[in-house]
XYZ file of C-alpha atoms in Angstrom:
623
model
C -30.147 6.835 8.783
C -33.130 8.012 6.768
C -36.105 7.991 9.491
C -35.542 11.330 10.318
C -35.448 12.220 6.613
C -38.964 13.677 5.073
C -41.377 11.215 2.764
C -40.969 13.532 0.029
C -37.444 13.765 0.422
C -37.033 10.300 0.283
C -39.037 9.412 -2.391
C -36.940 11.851 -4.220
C -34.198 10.783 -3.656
C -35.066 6.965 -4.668
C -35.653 8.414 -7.780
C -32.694 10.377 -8.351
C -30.535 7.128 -7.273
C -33.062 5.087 -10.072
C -32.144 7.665 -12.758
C -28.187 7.889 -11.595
C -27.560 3.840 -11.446
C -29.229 3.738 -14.660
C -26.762 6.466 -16.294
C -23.952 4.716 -14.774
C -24.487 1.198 -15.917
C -25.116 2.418 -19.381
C -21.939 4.504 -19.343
C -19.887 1.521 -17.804
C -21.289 -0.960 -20.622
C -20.071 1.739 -23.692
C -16.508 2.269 -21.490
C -16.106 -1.575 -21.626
C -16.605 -1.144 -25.130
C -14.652 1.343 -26.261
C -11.719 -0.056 -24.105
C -11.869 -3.418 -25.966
C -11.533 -1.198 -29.188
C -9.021 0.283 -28.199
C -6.809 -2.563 -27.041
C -7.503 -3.754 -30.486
C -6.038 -0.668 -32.295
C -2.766 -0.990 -29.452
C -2.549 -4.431 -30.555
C -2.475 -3.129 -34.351
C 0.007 0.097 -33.235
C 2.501 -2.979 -31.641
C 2.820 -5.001 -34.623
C 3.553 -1.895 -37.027
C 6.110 -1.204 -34.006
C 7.429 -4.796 -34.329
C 7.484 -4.902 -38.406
C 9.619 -1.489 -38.425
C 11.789 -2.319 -35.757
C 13.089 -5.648 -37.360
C 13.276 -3.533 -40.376
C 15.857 -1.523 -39.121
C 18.142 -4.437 -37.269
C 18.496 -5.922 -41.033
C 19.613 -1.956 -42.000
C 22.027 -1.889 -39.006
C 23.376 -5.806 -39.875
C 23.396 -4.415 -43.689
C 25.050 -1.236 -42.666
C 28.015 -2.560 -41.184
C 28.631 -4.788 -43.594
C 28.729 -2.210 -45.835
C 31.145 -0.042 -43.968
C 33.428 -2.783 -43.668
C 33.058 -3.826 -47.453
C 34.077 0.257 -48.208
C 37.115 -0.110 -45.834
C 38.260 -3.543 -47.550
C 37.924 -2.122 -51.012
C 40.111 1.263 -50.643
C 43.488 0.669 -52.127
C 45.734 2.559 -49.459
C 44.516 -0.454 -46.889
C 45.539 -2.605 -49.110
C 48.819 -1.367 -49.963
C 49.438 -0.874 -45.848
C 48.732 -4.733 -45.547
C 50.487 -6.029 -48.304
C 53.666 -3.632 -45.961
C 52.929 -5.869 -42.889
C 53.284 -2.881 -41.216
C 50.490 -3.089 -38.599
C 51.351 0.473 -36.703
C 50.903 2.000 -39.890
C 47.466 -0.097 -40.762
C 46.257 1.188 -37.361
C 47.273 4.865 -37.760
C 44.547 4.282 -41.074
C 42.263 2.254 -39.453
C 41.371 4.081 -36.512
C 40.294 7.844 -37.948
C 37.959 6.107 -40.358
C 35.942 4.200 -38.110
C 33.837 7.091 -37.183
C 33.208 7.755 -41.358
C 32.148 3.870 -42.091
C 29.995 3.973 -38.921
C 32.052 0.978 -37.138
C 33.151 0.576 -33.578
C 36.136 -1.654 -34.176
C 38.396 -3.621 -36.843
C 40.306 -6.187 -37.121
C 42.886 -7.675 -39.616
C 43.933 -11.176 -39.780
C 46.822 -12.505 -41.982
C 45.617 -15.529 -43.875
C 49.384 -17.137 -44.838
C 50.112 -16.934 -40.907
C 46.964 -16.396 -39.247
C 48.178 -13.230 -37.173
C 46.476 -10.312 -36.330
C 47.906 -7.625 -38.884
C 46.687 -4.431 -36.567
C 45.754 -4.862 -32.984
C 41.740 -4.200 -32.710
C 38.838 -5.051 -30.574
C 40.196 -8.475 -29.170
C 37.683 -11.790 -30.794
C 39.284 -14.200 -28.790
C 36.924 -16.572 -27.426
C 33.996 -14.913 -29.164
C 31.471 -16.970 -30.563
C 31.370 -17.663 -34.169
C 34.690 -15.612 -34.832
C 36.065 -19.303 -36.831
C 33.308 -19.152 -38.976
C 32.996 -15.470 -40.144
C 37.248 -16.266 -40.663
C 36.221 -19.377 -42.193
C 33.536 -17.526 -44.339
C 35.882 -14.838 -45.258
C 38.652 -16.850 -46.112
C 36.305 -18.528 -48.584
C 35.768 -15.027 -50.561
C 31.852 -15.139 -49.094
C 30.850 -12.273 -46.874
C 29.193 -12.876 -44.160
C 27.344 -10.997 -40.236
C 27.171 -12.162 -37.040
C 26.182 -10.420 -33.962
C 29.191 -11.367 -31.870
C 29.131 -11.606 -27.543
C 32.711 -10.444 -25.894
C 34.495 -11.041 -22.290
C 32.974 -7.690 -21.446
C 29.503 -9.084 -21.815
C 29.224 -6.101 -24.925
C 27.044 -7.500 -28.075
C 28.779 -6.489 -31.365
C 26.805 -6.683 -34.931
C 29.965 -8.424 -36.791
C 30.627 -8.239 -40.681
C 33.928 -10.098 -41.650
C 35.349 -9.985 -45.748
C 37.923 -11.224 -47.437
C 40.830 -8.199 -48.522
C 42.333 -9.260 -52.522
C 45.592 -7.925 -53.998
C 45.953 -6.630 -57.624
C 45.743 -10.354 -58.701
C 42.794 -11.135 -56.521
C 44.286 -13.373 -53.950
C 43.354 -13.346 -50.605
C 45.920 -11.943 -48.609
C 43.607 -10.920 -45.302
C 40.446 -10.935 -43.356
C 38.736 -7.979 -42.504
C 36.267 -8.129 -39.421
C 34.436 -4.870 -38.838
C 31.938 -4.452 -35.562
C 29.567 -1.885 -34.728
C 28.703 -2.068 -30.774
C 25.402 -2.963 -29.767
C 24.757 0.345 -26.945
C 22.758 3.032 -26.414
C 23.210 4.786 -29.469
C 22.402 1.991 -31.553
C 19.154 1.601 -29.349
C 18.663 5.266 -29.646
C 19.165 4.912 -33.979
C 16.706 1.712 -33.761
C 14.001 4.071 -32.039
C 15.007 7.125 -33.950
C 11.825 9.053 -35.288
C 9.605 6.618 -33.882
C 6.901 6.414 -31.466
C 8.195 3.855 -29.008
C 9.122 5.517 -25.324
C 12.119 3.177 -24.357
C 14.082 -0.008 -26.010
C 16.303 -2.216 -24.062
C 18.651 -5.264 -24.764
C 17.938 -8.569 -22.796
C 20.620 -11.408 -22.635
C 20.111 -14.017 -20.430
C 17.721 -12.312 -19.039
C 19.537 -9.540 -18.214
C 19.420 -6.083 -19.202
C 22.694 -5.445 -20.918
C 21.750 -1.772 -22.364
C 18.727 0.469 -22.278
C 18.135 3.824 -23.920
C 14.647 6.443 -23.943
C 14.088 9.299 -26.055
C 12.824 11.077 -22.368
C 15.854 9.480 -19.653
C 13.376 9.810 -16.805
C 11.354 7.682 -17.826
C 13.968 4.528 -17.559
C 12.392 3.589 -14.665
C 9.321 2.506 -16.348
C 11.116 -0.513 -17.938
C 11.887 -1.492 -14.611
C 7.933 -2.071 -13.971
C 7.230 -4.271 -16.980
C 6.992 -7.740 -17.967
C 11.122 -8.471 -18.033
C 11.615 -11.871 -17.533
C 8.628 -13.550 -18.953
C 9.455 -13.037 -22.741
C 10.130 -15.775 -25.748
C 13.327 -15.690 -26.580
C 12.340 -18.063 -30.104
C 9.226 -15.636 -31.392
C 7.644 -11.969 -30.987
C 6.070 -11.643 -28.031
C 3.202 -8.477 -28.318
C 1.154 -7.873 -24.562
C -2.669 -7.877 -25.040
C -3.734 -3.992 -24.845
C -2.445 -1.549 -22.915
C -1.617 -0.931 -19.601
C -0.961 1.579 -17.169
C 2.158 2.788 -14.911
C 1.912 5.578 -13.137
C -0.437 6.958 -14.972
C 0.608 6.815 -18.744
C -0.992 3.862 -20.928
C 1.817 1.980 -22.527
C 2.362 -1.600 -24.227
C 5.300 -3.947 -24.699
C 6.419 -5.808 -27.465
C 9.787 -8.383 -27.011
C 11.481 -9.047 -30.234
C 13.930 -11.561 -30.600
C 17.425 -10.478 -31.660
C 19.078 -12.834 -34.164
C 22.334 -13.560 -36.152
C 22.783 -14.465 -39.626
C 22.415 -18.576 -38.835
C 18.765 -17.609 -37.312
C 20.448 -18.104 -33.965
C 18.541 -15.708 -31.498
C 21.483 -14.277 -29.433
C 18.977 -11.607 -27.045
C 15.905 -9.563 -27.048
C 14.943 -6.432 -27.699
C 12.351 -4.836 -25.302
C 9.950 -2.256 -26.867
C 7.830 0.060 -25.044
C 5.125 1.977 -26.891
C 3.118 4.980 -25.022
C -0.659 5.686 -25.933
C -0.056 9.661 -24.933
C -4.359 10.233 -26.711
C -5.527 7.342 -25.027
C -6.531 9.087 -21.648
C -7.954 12.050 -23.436
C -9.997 9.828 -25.926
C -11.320 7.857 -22.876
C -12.323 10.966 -21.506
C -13.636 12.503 -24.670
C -15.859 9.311 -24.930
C -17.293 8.874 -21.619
C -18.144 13.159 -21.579
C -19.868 11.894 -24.094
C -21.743 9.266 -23.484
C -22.431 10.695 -19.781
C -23.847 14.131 -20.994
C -26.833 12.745 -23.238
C -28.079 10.536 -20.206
C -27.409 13.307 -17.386
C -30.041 15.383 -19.692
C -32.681 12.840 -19.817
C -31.942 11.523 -16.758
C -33.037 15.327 -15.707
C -36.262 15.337 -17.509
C -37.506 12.359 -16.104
C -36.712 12.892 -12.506
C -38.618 16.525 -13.897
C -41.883 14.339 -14.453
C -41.660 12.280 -11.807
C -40.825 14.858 -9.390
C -44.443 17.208 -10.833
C -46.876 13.954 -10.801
C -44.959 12.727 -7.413
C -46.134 16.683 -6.239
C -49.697 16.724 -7.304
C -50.464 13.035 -6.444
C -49.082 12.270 -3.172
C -47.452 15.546 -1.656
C -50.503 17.850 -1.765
C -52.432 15.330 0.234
C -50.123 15.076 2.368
C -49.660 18.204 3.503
C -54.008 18.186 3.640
C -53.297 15.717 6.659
C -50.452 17.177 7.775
C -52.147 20.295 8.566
C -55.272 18.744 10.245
C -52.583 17.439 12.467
C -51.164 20.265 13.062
C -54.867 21.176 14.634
C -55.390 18.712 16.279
C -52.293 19.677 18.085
C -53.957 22.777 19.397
C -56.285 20.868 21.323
C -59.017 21.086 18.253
C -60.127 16.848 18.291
C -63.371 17.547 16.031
C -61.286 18.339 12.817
C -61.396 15.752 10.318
C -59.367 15.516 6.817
C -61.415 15.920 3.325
C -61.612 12.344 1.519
C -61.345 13.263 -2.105
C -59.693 10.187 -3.285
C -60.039 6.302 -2.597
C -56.577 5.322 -3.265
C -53.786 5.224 -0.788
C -53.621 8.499 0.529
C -58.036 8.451 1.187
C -57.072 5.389 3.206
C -54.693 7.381 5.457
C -57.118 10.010 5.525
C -59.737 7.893 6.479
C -57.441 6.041 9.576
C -56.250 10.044 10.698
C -60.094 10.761 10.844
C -60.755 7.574 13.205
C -57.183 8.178 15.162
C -58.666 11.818 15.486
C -62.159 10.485 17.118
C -60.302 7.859 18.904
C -58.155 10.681 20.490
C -61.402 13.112 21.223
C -62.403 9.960 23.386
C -59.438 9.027 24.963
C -58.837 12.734 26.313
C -62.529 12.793 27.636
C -60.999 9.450 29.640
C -57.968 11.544 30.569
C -59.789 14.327 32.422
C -61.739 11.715 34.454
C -58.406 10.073 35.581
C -56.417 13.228 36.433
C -58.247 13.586 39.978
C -56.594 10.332 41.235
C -53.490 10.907 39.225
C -51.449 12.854 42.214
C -52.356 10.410 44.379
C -50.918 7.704 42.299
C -47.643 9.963 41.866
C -47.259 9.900 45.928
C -47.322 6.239 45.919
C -44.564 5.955 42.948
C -42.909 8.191 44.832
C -42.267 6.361 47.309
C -41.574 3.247 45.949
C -38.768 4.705 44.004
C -37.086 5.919 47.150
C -37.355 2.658 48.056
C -35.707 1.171 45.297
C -32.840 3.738 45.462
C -31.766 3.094 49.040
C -31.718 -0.535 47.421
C -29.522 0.742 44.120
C -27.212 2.424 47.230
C -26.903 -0.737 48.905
C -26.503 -2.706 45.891
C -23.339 -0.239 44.776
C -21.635 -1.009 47.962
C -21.927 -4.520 48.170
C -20.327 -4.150 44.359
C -18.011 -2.062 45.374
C -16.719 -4.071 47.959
C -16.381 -7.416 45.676
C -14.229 -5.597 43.314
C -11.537 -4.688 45.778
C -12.230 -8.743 46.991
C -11.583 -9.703 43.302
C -8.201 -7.261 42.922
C -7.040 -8.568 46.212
C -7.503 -11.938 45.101
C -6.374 -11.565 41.660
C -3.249 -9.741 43.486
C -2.479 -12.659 45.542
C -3.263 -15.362 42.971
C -1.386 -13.969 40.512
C 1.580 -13.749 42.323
C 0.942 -17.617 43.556
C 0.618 -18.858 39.613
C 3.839 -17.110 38.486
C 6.043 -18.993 41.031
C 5.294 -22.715 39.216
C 5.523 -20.810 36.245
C 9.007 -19.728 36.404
C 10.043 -23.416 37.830
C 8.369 -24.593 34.273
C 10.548 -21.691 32.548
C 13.651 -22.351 34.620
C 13.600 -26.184 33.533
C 12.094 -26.206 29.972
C 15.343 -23.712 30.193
C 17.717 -26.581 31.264
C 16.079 -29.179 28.667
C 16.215 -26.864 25.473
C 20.086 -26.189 27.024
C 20.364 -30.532 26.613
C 21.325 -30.157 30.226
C 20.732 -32.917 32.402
C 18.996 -35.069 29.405
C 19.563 -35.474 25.859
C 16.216 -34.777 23.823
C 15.941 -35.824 20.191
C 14.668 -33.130 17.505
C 11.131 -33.887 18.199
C 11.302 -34.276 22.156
C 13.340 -30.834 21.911
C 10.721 -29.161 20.087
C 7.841 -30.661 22.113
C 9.876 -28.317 25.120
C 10.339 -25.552 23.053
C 6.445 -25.107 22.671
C 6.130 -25.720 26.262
C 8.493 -22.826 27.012
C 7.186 -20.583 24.882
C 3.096 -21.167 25.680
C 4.411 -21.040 29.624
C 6.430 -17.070 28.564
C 3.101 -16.334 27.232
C 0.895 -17.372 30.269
C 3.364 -15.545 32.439
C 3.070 -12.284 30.540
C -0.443 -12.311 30.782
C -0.266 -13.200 34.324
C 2.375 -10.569 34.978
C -0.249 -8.342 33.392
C -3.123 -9.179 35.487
C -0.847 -8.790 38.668
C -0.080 -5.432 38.096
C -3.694 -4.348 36.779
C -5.073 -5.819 40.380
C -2.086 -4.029 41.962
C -3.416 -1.103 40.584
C -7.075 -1.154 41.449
C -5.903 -2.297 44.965
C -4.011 0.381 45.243
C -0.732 -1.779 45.980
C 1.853 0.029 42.889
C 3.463 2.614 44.545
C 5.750 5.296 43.057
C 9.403 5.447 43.459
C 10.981 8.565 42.212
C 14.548 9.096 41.814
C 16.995 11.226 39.748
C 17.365 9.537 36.037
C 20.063 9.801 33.436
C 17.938 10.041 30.408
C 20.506 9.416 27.390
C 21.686 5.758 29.114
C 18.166 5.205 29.497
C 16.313 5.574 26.293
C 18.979 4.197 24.579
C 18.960 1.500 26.476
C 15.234 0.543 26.005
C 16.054 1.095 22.354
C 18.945 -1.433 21.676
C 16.536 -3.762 23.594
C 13.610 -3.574 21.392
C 15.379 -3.413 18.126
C 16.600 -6.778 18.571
C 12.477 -7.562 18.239
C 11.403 -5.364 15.298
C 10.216 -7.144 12.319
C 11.469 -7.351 8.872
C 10.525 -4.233 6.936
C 9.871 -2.068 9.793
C 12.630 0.359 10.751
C 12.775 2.137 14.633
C 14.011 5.390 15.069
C 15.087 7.184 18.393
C 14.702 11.019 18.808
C 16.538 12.988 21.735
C 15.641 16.702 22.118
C 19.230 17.862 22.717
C 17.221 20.657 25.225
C 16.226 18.553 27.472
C 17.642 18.192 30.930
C 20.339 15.409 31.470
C 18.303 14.304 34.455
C 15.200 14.066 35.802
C 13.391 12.667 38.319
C 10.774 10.113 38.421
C 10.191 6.407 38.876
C 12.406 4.390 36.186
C 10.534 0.876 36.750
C 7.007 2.571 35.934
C 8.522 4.199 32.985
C 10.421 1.494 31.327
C 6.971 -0.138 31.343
C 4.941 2.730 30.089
C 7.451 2.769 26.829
C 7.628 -0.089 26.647
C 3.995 -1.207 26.574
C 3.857 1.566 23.613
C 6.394 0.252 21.323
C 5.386 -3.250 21.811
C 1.678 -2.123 20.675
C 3.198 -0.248 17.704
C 5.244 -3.310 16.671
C 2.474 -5.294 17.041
C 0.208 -3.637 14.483
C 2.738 -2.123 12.195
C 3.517 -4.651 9.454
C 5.458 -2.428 7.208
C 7.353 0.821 7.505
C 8.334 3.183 10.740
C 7.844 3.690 14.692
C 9.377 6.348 15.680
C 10.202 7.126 19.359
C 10.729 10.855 20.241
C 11.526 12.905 23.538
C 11.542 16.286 23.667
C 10.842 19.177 26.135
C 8.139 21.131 26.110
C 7.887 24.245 28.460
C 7.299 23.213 31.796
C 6.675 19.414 30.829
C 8.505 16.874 28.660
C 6.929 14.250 26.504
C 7.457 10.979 24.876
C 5.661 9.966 21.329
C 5.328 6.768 19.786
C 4.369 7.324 16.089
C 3.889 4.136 13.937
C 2.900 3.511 10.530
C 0.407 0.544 10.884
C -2.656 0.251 10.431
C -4.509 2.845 12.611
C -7.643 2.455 15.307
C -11.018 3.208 13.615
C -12.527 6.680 15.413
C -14.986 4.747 17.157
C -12.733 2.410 19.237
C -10.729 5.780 20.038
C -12.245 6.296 23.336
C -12.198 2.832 24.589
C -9.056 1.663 23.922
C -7.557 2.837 27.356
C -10.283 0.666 29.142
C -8.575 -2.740 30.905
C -9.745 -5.583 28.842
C -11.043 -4.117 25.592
C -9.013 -3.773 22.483
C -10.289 -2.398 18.565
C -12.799 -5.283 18.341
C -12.893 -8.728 18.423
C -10.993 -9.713 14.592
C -8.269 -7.476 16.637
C -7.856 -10.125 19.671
C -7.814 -12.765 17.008
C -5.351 -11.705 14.616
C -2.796 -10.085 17.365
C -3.777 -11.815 20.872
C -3.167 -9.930 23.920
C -5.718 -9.223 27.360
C -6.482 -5.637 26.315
C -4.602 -4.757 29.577
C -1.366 -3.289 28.164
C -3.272 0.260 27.401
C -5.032 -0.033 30.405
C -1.908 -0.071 32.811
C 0.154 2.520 30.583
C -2.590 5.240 31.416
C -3.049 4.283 35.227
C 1.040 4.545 35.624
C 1.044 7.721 33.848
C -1.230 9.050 35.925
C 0.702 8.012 38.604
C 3.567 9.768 37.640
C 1.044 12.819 37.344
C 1.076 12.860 33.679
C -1.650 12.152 31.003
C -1.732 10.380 27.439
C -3.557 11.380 24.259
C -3.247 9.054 21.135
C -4.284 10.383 17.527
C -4.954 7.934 14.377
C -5.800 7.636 10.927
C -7.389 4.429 9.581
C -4.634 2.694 7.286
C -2.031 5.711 7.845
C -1.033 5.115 11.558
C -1.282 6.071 15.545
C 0.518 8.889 17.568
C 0.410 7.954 21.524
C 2.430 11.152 23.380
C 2.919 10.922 27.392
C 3.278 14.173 28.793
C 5.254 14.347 31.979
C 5.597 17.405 34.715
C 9.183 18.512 34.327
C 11.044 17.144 37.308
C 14.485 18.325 37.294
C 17.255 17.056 40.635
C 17.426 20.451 42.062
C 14.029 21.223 42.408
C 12.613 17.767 44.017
């Protein structure tokens, strides 16, 4: 790539790439650095994360026992219970939730064990026996409390005294475990998002910014400690914002760890004090790196360009037919060594043209004779092109006529590996039946590429005619369609595209164009792993066309223009990984043109391939 480039230009540029790798390698080693330190202080920002959020679950656990202990303790409720009268209790109850900061509560009897006011239903809960039990005992006690509807409740039960001090009832208040809560536990803080994890599922989630929810679904879920605090190493980045995680285990009273709270922390500085750092670091070693390539650019001048250009001008003279000029030897280094092997090339040259002029009498004389002898050898290149000729249409023929001859065994083995798979005629046991199956399938794949071959020496023999006739389109392409969906693979969606403008029917040959679409969409399935092919019709003035766009991998520009040739696919990794003759191009653009139409494909590398067919417009009325 460089031979046509100057010396000096070259030399310069070896040092610039010197002086550039060496900024870059020092300014990788300091980012390495400073991104170590960093995960450090992200590792210190978690843990202060951590320490305050478990802070404020013992606030929440100590708040609602307080708002149930101010609920027990007014004297109305009392009076109410010591009524029995449980609609009144409720008509209490209920408007003072919202002031004591509680979601739900209930009242139990202790002389019959009944529910006094009908509240958020325990039954079944977990633990509801022992914060009765506790509360029945005068203790007070929390829990955090799971119900039917899969809801986690922070639970503070207390015992409810008459005038004499008695137990008479059990008060359980609940605050519900939802987004608010989540919102309250992340309330003035720094963390982006909090969720709750049971089971490892996500029961509730909240974020101080909503839209970014769906970062939680990109994290670490799933992999957490459900017995200790589990911090991530450093930070990390999704799409685009540097963020860490921090799982803290959610417990009750016993120490029983009933979920997980997941904590996500964003770095918002991070980026700009990466960037702030490696400006830097970069501009110091951009300025030296431009004095030296300064120095060594002046010495590199006066050293080795000047005498350069010394011999570059004698050869310029010498050029002008001036042999006796010789170059000035001031130095004995390297460049008075090339100066002294111009001066001897220069003498050797003075000679050889002195030779030159004595040979140029005979030298027309010696043209006549080559002359002639390449005449010769042309009339032998003619004959030679003929005789070629001719054995290609030898080798189609025969290729036409043995093809042909092979697929007639081949359908016999089709027809009775057919019958055997079927368990007609014989049973086969699982491994005798898949012995057949791999027989049947190797002998569909021989026959394809034999049915290939046929038509490709059809072609060249000139044996494929053309059969036009009036088509329906709709019936047609729809067809073709419901046939090759049943093929797609998994993660790769077809779509069909009608231009309602185009004619209901037109005429051409239906065989040659079920195989030119076909042979498209096959090749787009075949190299489209993931995503969509698309197959569109549409008019187009006087012509109609067909595209095939796919979303696979592409053709490189270089195998662009050969990819139409019989035989020859992208390169050879291609034929390994995807298998095929190379023929299936190869006959799509020979039957276009036989139908009078032309192809074009466009690709990008790793984004996909466009083939469009364009086709005269051919309309019943005017054949």
């Amino acid at each position: 790539m460089l031979k046509n480039v100057s010396l000096r230009d070259r030399v310069r540029l070896a040092i610039g790439i010197v002086t550039v790798f060496a900024i870059i390698l020092s300014a990788a080693i300091f980012v390495v650095a400073f991104s170590q330190l960093l995960n450090v202080i992200s590792t210190d920002r978690q843990e202060t994360e951590v320490q305050i959020l478990q802070q404020q679950l013992v606030l929440a656990e100590q708040t609602t026992l307080q708002g149930t202990k101010i609920l027990v303790l007014e004297p109305l409720l009392r009076e109410l219970i010591g009524q029995g009268d449980a609609g009144a209790i409720r008509g209490y109850v209920v408007p003072r939730l919202v002031q004591v900061d509680l979601t739900s509560v209930v009242l139990v009897d202790v002389a019959t064990d009944q529910r006094i006011n009908s509240g958020l239903n325990f039954a079944g809960t977990p633990g509801e026996e022992d914060l009765l039990a506790s509360a029945r005992a005068g203790s007070e006690t929390t829990a955090l409390l799971l119900t039917e509807d899969q809801d986690l409740l922070i639970a503070a039960s207390l015992p409810v005294r008459n005038e004499t001090g008695e137990i008479v009832a059990v008060a359980i208040g609940a605050k519900a475990v939802d987004r608010a809560f989540l919102g309250d536990l992340i309330l003035n803080r720094s963390s982006l998002a909090v969720q709750l994890l049971y089971d490892g599922t996500s029961l509730t989630r909240f974020s101080a910014e909503p839209e970014t929810l769906g970062l939680l679904d990109q994290t670490m879920i799933g992999s957490t400690d459900d017995e200790a605090v589990v911090i991530t190493q450093g930070f990390t980045r999704v799409e685009g914002r540097a963020i860490s995680e921090a799982f803290v285990p959610f417990a009750i009273s016993s120490g029983e760890t009933v979920g997980t709270l997941h904590l996500v922390i964003e770095y918002p500085l991070v980026g700009q004090i990466q960037q702030a750092a490696i400006i830097g670091i970069f501009i110091p070693f951009i300025v030296i790196g431009i004095v030296l390539l300064g120095a060594a650019n002046r010495v590199f001048t006066q050293d080795v360009l000047e005498p350069l250009n010394t011999v570059e001008q004698a050869a310029e003279t010498m050029t002008q037919g001036q042999y006796d000029h010789r170059v000035p030897i001031h130095h004995e280094d390297e460049i008075g060594v090339l100066g002294h092997a111009f001066n001897t090339m220069a003498q050797a040259i003075q000679k050889r043209e002195a030779e030159l002029v004595s040979l140029n009498a005979s030298l027309e004389q010696r043209v006549d004779e080559r002359t002639r002898e390449l005449q010769t050898q042309a009339t032998a290149l003619d004959l030679a092109r003929l005789e070629a000729e001719t054995a290609n249409r030898l080798k189609s023929e025969f290729l036409a006529t043995m093809s042909h001859e092979l697929r007639t065994p081949l359908n016999a083995i089709l027809g009775y590996s057919d019958i055997l798979i079927m368990g007609m005629g014989v049973e086969l046991d699982d491994k005798g039946r898949g012995m057949v199956e791999r027989v049947h399938d190797n002998a569909s794949e021989l026959l394809e590429l034999i049915n290939d071959l046929l038509d490709m020496s059809k072609i060249e023999a000139g044996r494929m005619g053309v059969s036009k006739k009036p088509l329906e389109l709709t019936p047609f392409f729809e067809g073709m369609f419901d046939q090759l969906d049943s093929l797609k693979k998994p993660g790769v969606a077809l779509s069909l595209q009608l231009d309602p403008d185009l004619p209901s029917k037109l005429v051409t040959d239906e065989g040659h164009l079920r195989r030119i679409i076909s042979n498209l969409l096959s090749n787009a399935l075949k190299f489209t792993e993931a995503g969509n092919i698309d197959l569109i019709v549409k008019a187009e003035g006087a012509a109609w066309q067909i595209q095939v766009r796919d979303t696979g991998k592409g053709i490189a520009p270089h195998a662009l223009p050969i990819i139409f040739e019989a035989f020859r696919q992208e390169d050879g990794s291609s034929v390994r990984a995807h298998g095929g003759t190379g023929l299936g191009l190869a006959i799509t653009k020979r039957l276009v043109e036989a139908l009078d139409g032309k192809i074009a494909v466009e690709s990008t590398l790793g984004e996909g391939s466009t083939f469009t067919v364009y086709f005269p417009l051919e309309e019943p009325n005017h054949a």
